C-alpha positions as a Python dict, from the first residue, in 0.01 Angstrom:
ca = {
    (1, 'X'): (0, 0, 0),
    (2, 'X'): (-239, -149, -255),
    (3, 'X'): (-89, -405, -495),
    (4, 'X'): (-42, -294, -854),
    (5, 'X'): (-305, -403, -1103),
    (6, 'X'): (-195, -687, -1334),
    (7, 'X'): (-60, -542, -1658),
    (8, 'X'): (-297, -747, -1875),
    (9, 'X'): (-614, -626, -1704),
    (10, 'X'): (-828, -384, -1904),
    (11, 'X'): (-1041, -99, -1774),
    (12, 'X'): (-1362, 31, -1927),
    (13, 'X'): (-1295, 323, -2157),
    (14, 'X'): (-939, 232, -2258),
    (15, 'X'): (-1053, 24, -2558),
    (16, 'X'): (-1020, -304, -2373),
    (17, 'X'): (-1281, -413, -2118),
    (18, 'X'): (-1207, -554, -1773),
    (19, 'X'): (-1249, -897, -1935),
    (20, 'X'): (-964, -811, -2176),
    (21, 'X'): (-1198, -785, -2475),
    (22, 'X'): (-1207, -513, -2735),
    (23, 'X'): (-1493, -286, -2626),
    (24, 'X'): (-1611, -224, -2982),
    (25, 'X'): (-1605, -575, -3129),
    (26, 'X'): (-1625, -787, -2813),
    (27, 'X'): (-1334, -994, -2942),
    (28, 'X'): (-1003, -1053, -2770),
    (29, 'X'): (-678, -1018, -2966),
    (30, 'X'): (-438, -1307, -2901),
    (31, 'X'): (-99, -1363, -3063),
    (32, 'X'): (-104, -1655, -3303),
    (33, 'X'): (157, -1911, -3411),
    (34, 'X'): (14, -2064, -3730),
    (35, 'X'): (172, -2349, -3927),
    (36, 'X'): (11, -2396, -4267),
    (37, 'X'): (35, -2760, -4382),
    (38, 'X'): (-24, -2781, -4758),
    (39, 'X'): (-74, -3084, -4979),
    (40, 'X'): (141, -3065, -5294),
    (41, 'X'): (73, -3420, -5416),
    (42, 'X'): (19, -3488, -5786),
    (43, 'X'): (-359, -3469, -5766),
    (44, 'X'): (-335, -3110, -5644),
    (45, 'X'): (-242, -3023, -6002),
    (46, 'X'): (-580, -3145, -6132),
    (47, 'X'): (-886, -2935, -6225),
    (48, 'X'): (-905, -2595, -6392),
    (49, 'X'): (-790, -2385, -6218),
    (50, 'X'): (-566, -2638, -6042),
    (51, 'X'): (-652, -2730, -5684),
    (52, 'X'): (-307, -2622, -5568),
    (53, 'X'): (-352, -2277, -5723),
    (54, 'X'): (-680, -2233, -5537),
    (55, 'X'): (-525, -2357, -5212),
    (56, 'X'): (-240, -2107, -5254),
    (57, 'X'): (-490, -1824, -5294),
    (58, 'X'): (-673, -1931, -4978),
    (59, 'X'): (-353, -1971, -4774),
    (60, 'X'): (-212, -1638, -4884),
    (61, 'X'): (-542, -1465, -4808),
    (62, 'X'): (-519, -1602, -4453),
    (63, 'X'): (-158, -1486, -4422),
    (64, 'X'): (-260, -1135, -4529),
    (65, 'X'): (-479, -1116, -4218),
    (66, 'X'): (-202, -1194, -3970),
    (67, 'X'): (-42, -920, -3761),
    (68, 'X'): (322, -842, -3697),
    (69, 'X'): (290, -998, -3349),
    (70, 'X'): (172, -1327, -3506),
    (71, 'X'): (403, -1591, -3653),
    (72, 'X'): (356, -1812, -3958),
    (73, 'X'): (533, -2117, -4095),
    (74, 'X'): (483, -2351, -4391),
    (75, 'X'): (504, -2730, -4407),
    (76, 'X'): (431, -2888, -4746),
    (77, 'X'): (391, -3255, -4824),
    (78, 'X'): (363, -3512, -5099),
    (79, 'X'): (554, -3843, -5076),
    (80, 'X'): (750, -3684, -4792),
    (81, 'X'): (703, -3370, -4583),
    (82, 'X'): (922, -3061, -4575),
    (83, 'X'): (950, -2758, -4346),
    (84, 'X'): (966, -2491, -4616),
    (85, 'X'): (958, -2187, -4388),
    (86, 'X'): (1014, -2161, -4013),
    (87, 'X'): (800, -1966, -3768),
    (88, 'X'): (857, -1591, -3792),
    (89, 'X'): (656, -1272, -3832),
    (90, 'X'): (771, -1240, -4195),
    (91, 'X'): (436, -1340, -4348),
    (92, 'X'): (544, -1209, -4688),
    (93, 'X'): (820, -1471, -4693),
    (94, 'X'): (570, -1741, -4596),
    (95, 'X'): (352, -1631, -4889),
    (96, 'X'): (651, -1655, -5124),
    (97, 'X'): (712, -2015, -5022),
    (98, 'X'): (340, -2097, -5056),
    (99, 'X'): (337, -1948, -5407),
    (100, 'X'): (644, -2151, -5512),
    (101, 'X'): (489, -2494, -5443),
    (102, 'X'): (435, -2739, -5731),
    (103, 'X'): (228, -3057, -5746),
    (104, 'X'): (385, -3404, -5763),
    (105, 'X'): (398, -3728, -5567),
    (106, 'X'): (190, -3914, -5307),
    (107, 'X'): (14, -3805, -4982),
    (108, 'X'): (203, -3823, -4651),
    (109, 'X'): (-25, -3644, -4405),
    (110, 'X'): (119, -3801, -4088),
    (111, 'X'): (477, -3683, -4141),
    (112, 'X'): (346, -3336, -4230),
    (113, 'X'): (154, -3304, -3904),
    (114, 'X'): (460, -3429, -3717),
    (115, 'X'): (677, -3159, -3876),
    (116, 'X'): (421, -2896, -3781),
    (117, 'X'): (432, -3020, -3422),
    (118, 'X'): (812, -3010, -3417),
    (119, 'X'): (811, -2649, -3538),
    (120, 'X'): (566, -2553, -3263),
    (121, 'X'): (803, -2716, -3010),
    (122, 'X'): (1108, -2530, -3145),
    (123, 'X'): (1283, -2232, -2986),
    (124, 'X'): (1112, -2011, -3246),
    (125, 'X'): (771, -2071, -3088),
    (126, 'X'): (604, -1787, -2897),
    (127, 'X'): (509, -1972, -2580),
    (128, 'X'): (231, -1724, -2497),
    (129, 'X'): (68, -1752, -2842),
    (130, 'X'): (-231, -1960, -2948),
    (131, 'X'): (-89, -2245, -3157),
    (132, 'X'): (-272, -2378, -3461),
    (133, 'X'): (-209, -2586, -3772),
    (134, 'X'): (-414, -2544, -4089),
    (135, 'X'): (-415, -2864, -4296),
    (136, 'X'): (-522, -2834, -4662),
    (137, 'X'): (-546, -3159, -4859),
    (138, 'X'): (-741, -3312, -5147),
    (139, 'X'): (-636, -3671, -5095),
    (140, 'X'): (-617, -3985, -4890),
    (141, 'X'): (-320, -4083, -4677),
    (142, 'X'): (-96, -4336, -4856),
    (143, 'X'): (256, -4266, -4728),
    (144, 'X'): (500, -4332, -4557),
    (145, 'X'): (382, -4695, -4539),
    (146, 'X'): (166, -4744, -4847),
    (147, 'X'): (237, -4762, -5219),
    (148, 'X'): (150, -4399, -5283),
    (149, 'X'): (-178, -4461, -5461),
    (150, 'X'): (-531, -4485, -5326),
    (151, 'X'): (-546, -4501, -4948),
    (152, 'X'): (-350, -4715, -4701),
    (153, 'X'): (-511, -4788, -4361),
    (154, 'X'): (-182, -4776, -4171),
    (155, 'X'): (-120, -4425, -4304),
    (156, 'X'): (-467, -4310, -4201),
    (157, 'X'): (-401, -4445, -3851),
    (158, 'X'): (-57, -4280, -3850),
    (159, 'X'): (-202, -3940, -3943),
    (160, 'X'): (-467, -3969, -3671),
    (161, 'X'): (-202, -4073, -3415),
    (162, 'X'): (5, -3766, -3500),
    (163, 'X'): (-306, -3551, -3453),
    (164, 'X'): (-348, -3703, -3107),
    (165, 'X'): (10, -3595, -3033),
    (166, 'X'): (-83, -3247, -3158),
    (167, 'X'): (-369, -3238, -2909),
    (168, 'X'): (-137, -3337, -2624),
    (169, 'X'): (77, -3033, -2706),
    (170, 'X'): (-220, -2797, -2683),
    (171, 'X'): (-221, -2727, -3057),
    (172, 'X'): (-545, -2709, -3258),
    (173, 'X'): (-571, -2840, -3615),
    (174, 'X'): (-818, -2691, -3861),
    (175, 'X'): (-847, -2934, -4153),
    (176, 'X'): (-980, -2843, -4497),
    (177, 'X'): (-1079, -3116, -4743),
    (178, 'X'): (-1056, -3007, -5106),
    (179, 'X'): (-1280, -3190, -5353),
    (180, 'X'): (-1473, -3516, -5347),
    (181, 'X'): (-1183, -3762, -5304),
    (182, 'X'): (-1088, -3676, -4946),
    (183, 'X'): (-1139, -3905, -4650),
    (184, 'X'): (-1373, -3677, -4459),
    (185, 'X'): (-1393, -3906, -4157),
    (186, 'X'): (-1013, -3896, -4116),
    (187, 'X'): (-997, -3517, -4153),
    (188, 'X'): (-1286, -3477, -3909),
    (189, 'X'): (-1106, -3700, -3657),
    (190, 'X'): (-779, -3510, -3703),
    (191, 'X'): (-950, -3179, -3626),
    (192, 'X'): (-1187, -3286, -3352),
    (193, 'X'): (-926, -3466, -3139),
    (194, 'X'): (-735, -3136, -3114),
    (195, 'X'): (-1039, -2918, -3046),
    (196, 'X'): (-1019, -2774, -3396),
    (197, 'X'): (-1270, -2793, -3680),
    (198, 'X'): (-1303, -2964, -4019),
    (199, 'X'): (-1421, -2776, -4328),
    (200, 'X'): (-1522, -2935, -4660),
    (201, 'X'): (-1460, -2745, -4982),
    (202, 'X'): (-1632, -2941, -5262),
    (203, 'X'): (-1482, -2721, -5535),
}
């Protein structure tokens, strides 16, 4: 008796090729666990329209593209970091929490990445999903060790160390630097150590 074919193997003509790719687009659909990590420090309230408003639009546009089999969560940070919404497939609720953020305080990137990692390690995680974190920030790390203004080297090192922990968990970080004040080298390091990518948004 021949063994049964694995359930995840595709056959030509059924919409999914033998390589498990969509026959029309050539892409492969994979469930996603995405934690959005958003800067809500005081400087995110600057510019017209405010940086935070533009970041909200971008984050919510991304959430609109997720499927019901994907999960989304929100971590926001200023002087401290907060898990605003846990992983679930209720992307509308994630959008509501994104839209409710307001700008105030300093920039604690390291604790925010750590919270994202903890959520990925929680019982809510889909262990078969691709795990990513999307970090949006306009600033320079200056908490939890620094004064909260400018940039503090120990906080840059802390953020990069937390990114290294992210990599060890098999999670990719995609970092987005908003405006001219970001530490691009730090954000590049945070993304590259995890196998993710850094994007610069000058406006």
